mmCIF file with all atom_site columns, C-alpha atoms in Angstrom:
data_model
loop_
_atom_site.group_PDB
_atom_site.id
_atom_site.type_symbol
_atom_site.label_atom_id
_atom_site.label_alt_id
_atom_site.label_comp_id
_atom_site.label_asym_id
_atom_site.label_entity_id
_atom_site.label_seq_id
_atom_site.pdbx_PDB_ins_code
_atom_site.Cartn_x
_atom_site.Cartn_y
_atom_site.Cartn_z
_atom_site.occupancy
_atom_site.B_iso_or_equiv
_atom_site.pdbx_formal_charge
_atom_site.auth_seq_id
_atom_site.auth_comp_id
_atom_site.auth_asym_id
_atom_site.auth_atom_id
_atom_site.pdbx_PDB_model_num
ATOM 1   C CA . MET A 1 1   ? -84.258 -103.403 -87.444 1.00 50.00 ? 1   MET A CA 1
ATOM 2   C CA . ILE A 1 2   ? -82.283 -100.262 -88.293 1.00 56.00 ? 2   ILE A CA 1
ATOM 3   C CA . ILE A 1 3   ? -78.515 -100.493 -88.673 1.00 56.00 ? 3   ILE A CA 1
ATOM 4   C CA . LEU A 1 4   ? -76.636 -97.234  -88.368 1.00 52.00 ? 4   LEU A CA 1
ATOM 5   C CA . ALA A 1 5   ? -73.233 -96.791  -89.953 1.00 59.00 ? 5   ALA A CA 1
ATOM 6   C CA . ASP A 1 6   ? -70.467 -95.646  -87.673 1.00 67.00 ? 6   ASP A CA 1
ATOM 7   C CA . ILE A 1 7   ? -69.316 -92.162  -88.652 1.00 79.00 ? 7   ILE A CA 1
ATOM 8   C CA . ILE A 1 8   ? -65.757 -92.579  -87.347 1.00 80.00 ? 8   ILE A CA 1
ATOM 9   C CA . SER A 1 9   ? -63.056 -95.054  -88.285 1.00 84.00 ? 9   SER A CA 1
ATOM 10  C CA . LYS A 1 10  ? -62.455 -98.299  -86.416 1.00 84.00 ? 10  LYS A CA 1
ATOM 11  C CA . GLU A 1 11  ? -59.099 -96.940  -85.180 1.00 87.00 ? 11  GLU A CA 1
ATOM 12  C CA . GLN A 1 12  ? -60.695 -93.738  -83.844 1.00 85.00 ? 12  GLN A CA 1
ATOM 13  C CA . ARG A 1 13  ? -63.484 -95.720  -82.146 1.00 80.00 ? 13  ARG A CA 1
ATOM 14  C CA . SER A 1 14  ? -60.847 -97.927  -80.494 1.00 82.00 ? 14  SER A CA 1
ATOM 15  C CA . LYS A 1 15  ? -58.919 -94.849  -79.313 1.00 82.00 ? 15  LYS A CA 1
ATOM 16  C CA . ASN A 1 16  ? -62.114 -93.278  -77.906 1.00 79.00 ? 16  ASN A CA 1
ATOM 17  C CA . MET A 1 17  ? -63.124 -96.432  -76.076 1.00 76.00 ? 17  MET A CA 1
ATOM 18  C CA . SER A 1 18  ? -59.640 -97.008  -74.601 1.00 77.00 ? 18  SER A CA 1
ATOM 19  C CA . ALA A 1 19  ? -59.718 -93.491  -73.130 1.00 73.00 ? 19  ALA A CA 1
ATOM 20  C CA . ILE A 1 20  ? -62.749 -94.312  -70.976 1.00 68.00 ? 20  ILE A CA 1
ATOM 21  C CA . LYS A 1 21  ? -61.541 -94.750  -67.415 1.00 64.00 ? 21  LYS A CA 1
ATOM 22  C CA . SER A 1 22  ? -64.385 -96.152  -65.393 1.00 64.00 ? 22  SER A CA 1
ATOM 23  C CA . GLN A 1 23  ? -64.541 -97.987  -62.115 1.00 69.00 ? 23  GLN A CA 1
ATOM 24  C CA . SER A 1 24  ? -67.282 -100.314 -61.089 1.00 77.00 ? 24  SER A CA 1
ATOM 25  C CA . LYS A 1 25  ? -69.509 -99.678  -58.105 1.00 83.00 ? 25  LYS A CA 1
ATOM 26  C CA . LEU A 1 26  ? -68.222 -102.945 -56.677 1.00 85.00 ? 26  LEU A CA 1
ATOM 27  C CA . GLU A 1 27  ? -64.631 -101.730 -56.915 1.00 88.00 ? 27  GLU A CA 1
ATOM 28  C CA . ASN A 1 28  ? -65.498 -98.424  -55.238 1.00 89.00 ? 28  ASN A CA 1
ATOM 29  C CA . LEU A 1 29  ? -67.405 -100.131 -52.406 1.00 91.00 ? 29  LEU A CA 1
ATOM 30  C CA . PHE A 1 30  ? -64.581 -102.574 -51.812 1.00 92.00 ? 30  PHE A CA 1
ATOM 31  C CA . THR A 1 31  ? -61.765 -100.023 -51.828 1.00 93.00 ? 31  THR A CA 1
ATOM 32  C CA . LYS A 1 32  ? -63.659 -97.590  -49.577 1.00 95.00 ? 32  LYS A CA 1
ATOM 33  C CA . ALA A 1 33  ? -64.342 -100.375 -47.084 1.00 95.00 ? 33  ALA A CA 1
ATOM 34  C CA . ILE A 1 34  ? -60.742 -101.575 -46.846 1.00 95.00 ? 34  ILE A CA 1
ATOM 35  C CA . TRP A 1 35  ? -59.426 -97.989  -46.683 1.00 95.00 ? 35  TRP A CA 1
ATOM 36  C CA . LYS A 1 36  ? -61.737 -97.346  -43.704 1.00 97.00 ? 36  LYS A CA 1
ATOM 37  C CA . LYS A 1 37  ? -60.249 -100.429 -42.028 1.00 96.00 ? 37  LYS A CA 1
ATOM 38  C CA . GLY A 1 38  ? -56.797 -98.858  -42.319 1.00 95.00 ? 38  GLY A CA 1
ATOM 39  C CA . VAL A 1 39  ? -55.506 -100.944 -45.224 1.00 94.00 ? 39  VAL A CA 1
ATOM 40  C CA . ARG A 1 40  ? -53.348 -98.775  -47.470 1.00 95.00 ? 40  ARG A CA 1
ATOM 41  C CA . PHE A 1 41  ? -53.058 -99.755  -51.110 1.00 96.00 ? 41  PHE A CA 1
ATOM 42  C CA . ARG A 1 42  ? -52.717 -98.542  -54.665 1.00 95.00 ? 42  ARG A CA 1
ATOM 43  C CA . LYS A 1 43  ? -55.379 -98.865  -57.350 1.00 93.00 ? 43  LYS A CA 1
ATOM 44  C CA . ASN A 1 44  ? -54.853 -99.951  -60.964 1.00 90.00 ? 44  ASN A CA 1
ATOM 45  C CA . VAL A 1 45  ? -51.045 -100.004 -60.871 1.00 90.00 ? 45  VAL A CA 1
ATOM 46  C CA . ARG A 1 46  ? -50.109 -100.203 -64.541 1.00 91.00 ? 46  ARG A CA 1
ATOM 47  C CA . LYS A 1 47  ? -46.529 -101.299 -63.939 1.00 94.00 ? 47  LYS A CA 1
ATOM 48  C CA . LEU A 1 48  ? -47.774 -104.534 -62.373 1.00 95.00 ? 48  LEU A CA 1
ATOM 49  C CA . TYR A 1 49  ? -48.690 -107.393 -64.688 1.00 94.00 ? 49  TYR A CA 1
ATOM 50  C CA . GLY A 1 50  ? -52.416 -107.523 -65.441 1.00 92.00 ? 50  GLY A CA 1
ATOM 51  C CA . ASN A 1 51  ? -53.130 -104.096 -63.891 1.00 92.00 ? 51  ASN A CA 1
ATOM 52  C CA . PRO A 1 52  ? -54.553 -105.354 -60.583 1.00 94.00 ? 52  PRO A CA 1
ATOM 53  C CA . ASP A 1 53  ? -57.486 -103.359 -59.220 1.00 92.00 ? 53  ASP A CA 1
ATOM 54  C CA . VAL A 1 54  ? -55.859 -103.203 -55.782 1.00 95.00 ? 54  VAL A CA 1
ATOM 55  C CA . SER A 1 55  ? -52.224 -103.856 -54.909 1.00 96.00 ? 55  SER A CA 1
ATOM 56  C CA . ILE A 1 56  ? -50.160 -103.787 -51.756 1.00 95.00 ? 56  ILE A CA 1
ATOM 57  C CA . GLN A 1 57  ? -46.632 -104.222 -53.090 1.00 94.00 ? 57  GLN A CA 1
ATOM 58  C CA . LYS A 1 58  ? -45.003 -104.196 -49.655 1.00 94.00 ? 58  LYS A CA 1
ATOM 59  C CA . TYR A 1 59  ? -46.794 -107.464 -48.791 1.00 95.00 ? 59  TYR A CA 1
ATOM 60  C CA . LYS A 1 60  ? -46.935 -108.820 -52.365 1.00 97.00 ? 60  LYS A CA 1
ATOM 61  C CA . ILE A 1 61  ? -50.739 -108.795 -52.505 1.00 96.00 ? 61  ILE A CA 1
ATOM 62  C CA . VAL A 1 62  ? -52.863 -108.204 -55.598 1.00 97.00 ? 62  VAL A CA 1
ATOM 63  C CA . ILE A 1 63  ? -56.650 -108.128 -55.701 1.00 96.00 ? 63  ILE A CA 1
ATOM 64  C CA . PHE A 1 64  ? -58.733 -108.332 -58.856 1.00 94.00 ? 64  PHE A CA 1
ATOM 65  C CA . ILE A 1 65  ? -62.382 -107.299 -58.698 1.00 89.00 ? 65  ILE A CA 1
ATOM 66  C CA . ASP A 1 66  ? -63.941 -109.250 -61.555 1.00 84.00 ? 66  ASP A CA 1
ATOM 67  C CA . SER A 1 67  ? -67.420 -108.343 -62.735 1.00 80.00 ? 67  SER A CA 1
ATOM 68  C CA . CYS A 1 68  ? -69.869 -111.129 -63.507 1.00 77.00 ? 68  CYS A CA 1
ATOM 69  C CA . PHE A 1 69  ? -70.287 -110.092 -67.133 1.00 78.00 ? 69  PHE A CA 1
ATOM 70  C CA . TRP A 1 70  ? -66.695 -109.516 -68.295 1.00 75.00 ? 70  TRP A CA 1
ATOM 71  C CA . HIS A 1 71  ? -65.366 -112.579 -66.513 1.00 76.00 ? 71  HIS A CA 1
ATOM 72  C CA . ALA A 1 72  ? -68.324 -114.870 -67.340 1.00 77.00 ? 72  ALA A CA 1
ATOM 73  C CA . CYS A 1 73  ? -69.351 -115.681 -63.776 1.00 78.00 ? 73  CYS A CA 1
ATOM 74  C CA . PRO A 1 74  ? -70.904 -119.181 -63.816 1.00 79.00 ? 74  PRO A CA 1
ATOM 75  C CA . ILE A 1 75  ? -73.690 -118.052 -61.462 1.00 80.00 ? 75  ILE A CA 1
ATOM 76  C CA . HIS A 1 76  ? -74.791 -114.635 -62.776 1.00 82.00 ? 76  HIS A CA 1
ATOM 77  C CA . PHE A 1 77  ? -73.520 -114.370 -66.373 1.00 79.00 ? 77  PHE A CA 1
ATOM 78  C CA . LYS A 1 78  ? -76.008 -114.068 -69.241 1.00 80.00 ? 78  LYS A CA 1
ATOM 79  C CA . MET A 1 79  ? -74.652 -114.338 -72.776 1.00 81.00 ? 79  MET A CA 1
ATOM 80  C CA . PRO A 1 80  ? -75.752 -111.500 -75.089 1.00 79.00 ? 80  PRO A CA 1
ATOM 81  C CA . LYS A 1 81  ? -78.153 -112.686 -77.767 1.00 81.00 ? 81  LYS A CA 1
ATOM 82  C CA . SER A 1 82  ? -76.558 -110.775 -80.629 1.00 83.00 ? 82  SER A CA 1
ATOM 83  C CA . ASN A 1 83  ? -73.063 -111.164 -82.080 1.00 82.00 ? 83  ASN A CA 1
ATOM 84  C CA . GLN A 1 84  ? -72.476 -114.420 -80.198 1.00 83.00 ? 84  GLN A CA 1
ATOM 85  C CA . GLU A 1 85  ? -69.316 -115.378 -82.076 1.00 88.00 ? 85  GLU A CA 1
ATOM 86  C CA . TYR A 1 86  ? -67.653 -112.131 -80.966 1.00 87.00 ? 86  TYR A CA 1
ATOM 87  C CA . TRP A 1 87  ? -68.744 -112.539 -77.350 1.00 86.00 ? 87  TRP A CA 1
ATOM 88  C CA . ASP A 1 88  ? -67.675 -116.190 -77.190 1.00 85.00 ? 88  ASP A CA 1
ATOM 89  C CA . LYS A 1 89  ? -64.179 -115.246 -78.369 1.00 90.00 ? 89  LYS A CA 1
ATOM 90  C CA . LYS A 1 90  ? -63.957 -112.107 -76.203 1.00 87.00 ? 90  LYS A CA 1
ATOM 91  C CA . LEU A 1 91  ? -65.080 -113.745 -72.967 1.00 87.00 ? 91  LEU A CA 1
ATOM 92  C CA . ALA A 1 92  ? -62.998 -116.892 -73.543 1.00 88.00 ? 92  ALA A CA 1
ATOM 93  C CA . ARG A 1 93  ? -59.920 -114.675 -73.894 1.00 92.00 ? 93  ARG A CA 1
ATOM 94  C CA . ASN A 1 94  ? -60.825 -112.773 -70.709 1.00 88.00 ? 94  ASN A CA 1
ATOM 95  C CA . ILE A 1 95  ? -61.028 -116.056 -68.775 1.00 90.00 ? 95  ILE A CA 1
ATOM 96  C CA . GLU A 1 96  ? -57.765 -117.278 -70.317 1.00 94.00 ? 96  GLU A CA 1
ATOM 97  C CA . ARG A 1 97  ? -56.057 -113.982 -69.387 1.00 93.00 ? 97  ARG A CA 1
ATOM 98  C CA . ASP A 1 98  ? -57.344 -114.256 -65.802 1.00 92.00 ? 98  ASP A CA 1
ATOM 99  C CA . LEU A 1 99  ? -55.708 -117.686 -65.525 1.00 94.00 ? 99  LEU A CA 1
ATOM 100 C CA . GLU A 1 100 ? -52.429 -116.402 -67.007 1.00 96.00 ? 100 GLU A CA 1
ATOM 101 C CA . VAL A 1 101 ? -52.297 -113.432 -64.625 1.00 96.00 ? 101 VAL A CA 1
ATOM 102 C CA . THR A 1 102 ? -53.140 -115.575 -61.576 1.00 96.00 ? 102 THR A CA 1
ATOM 103 C CA . ALA A 1 103 ? -50.460 -118.103 -62.567 1.00 97.00 ? 103 ALA A CA 1
ATOM 104 C CA . TYR A 1 104 ? -47.880 -115.314 -62.992 1.00 97.00 ? 104 TYR A CA 1
ATOM 105 C CA . TYR A 1 105 ? -48.426 -113.949 -59.491 1.00 97.00 ? 105 TYR A CA 1
ATOM 106 C CA . THR A 1 106 ? -48.627 -117.389 -57.895 1.00 97.00 ? 106 THR A CA 1
ATOM 107 C CA . GLU A 1 107 ? -45.318 -118.401 -59.513 1.00 97.00 ? 107 GLU A CA 1
ATOM 108 C CA . ASN A 1 108 ? -43.731 -115.198 -58.192 1.00 97.00 ? 108 ASN A CA 1
ATOM 109 C CA . ASN A 1 109 ? -44.950 -115.813 -54.618 1.00 97.00 ? 109 ASN A CA 1
ATOM 110 C CA . TRP A 1 110 ? -47.613 -113.115 -54.521 1.00 97.00 ? 110 TRP A CA 1
ATOM 111 C CA . TYR A 1 111 ? -50.959 -113.504 -52.791 1.00 97.00 ? 111 TYR A CA 1
ATOM 112 C CA . VAL A 1 112 ? -53.770 -113.280 -55.348 1.00 96.00 ? 112 VAL A CA 1
ATOM 113 C CA . LYS A 1 113 ? -57.426 -112.680 -54.548 1.00 95.00 ? 113 LYS A CA 1
ATOM 114 C CA . ARG A 1 114 ? -60.197 -112.523 -57.128 1.00 91.00 ? 114 ARG A CA 1
ATOM 115 C CA . ILE A 1 115 ? -63.519 -111.065 -56.033 1.00 87.00 ? 115 ILE A CA 1
#
């Protein structure tokens, strides 16, 4: 096995990775479908807690489109074989954050949907 050293600092790598703005195919399919049905919404509203994927503030609705990997879907998720300690911690925090965000919106009388 060959291990390559990273040629940039940890801080620079973090900055590079945080600049990547990608959307999943699932998110695109979902938003295109509801737009065609006449539902008007905003995507990834940063001023809302948890940055919901879809929000309709007028009706207090937030929708989160959770991928099977990042949210450890009990049906489809497969744990990576390498660096298991990191992934255990990372995915546990993602699940914990999902619960915190859902609780926040529920307590504030918003409708929350997780897909």
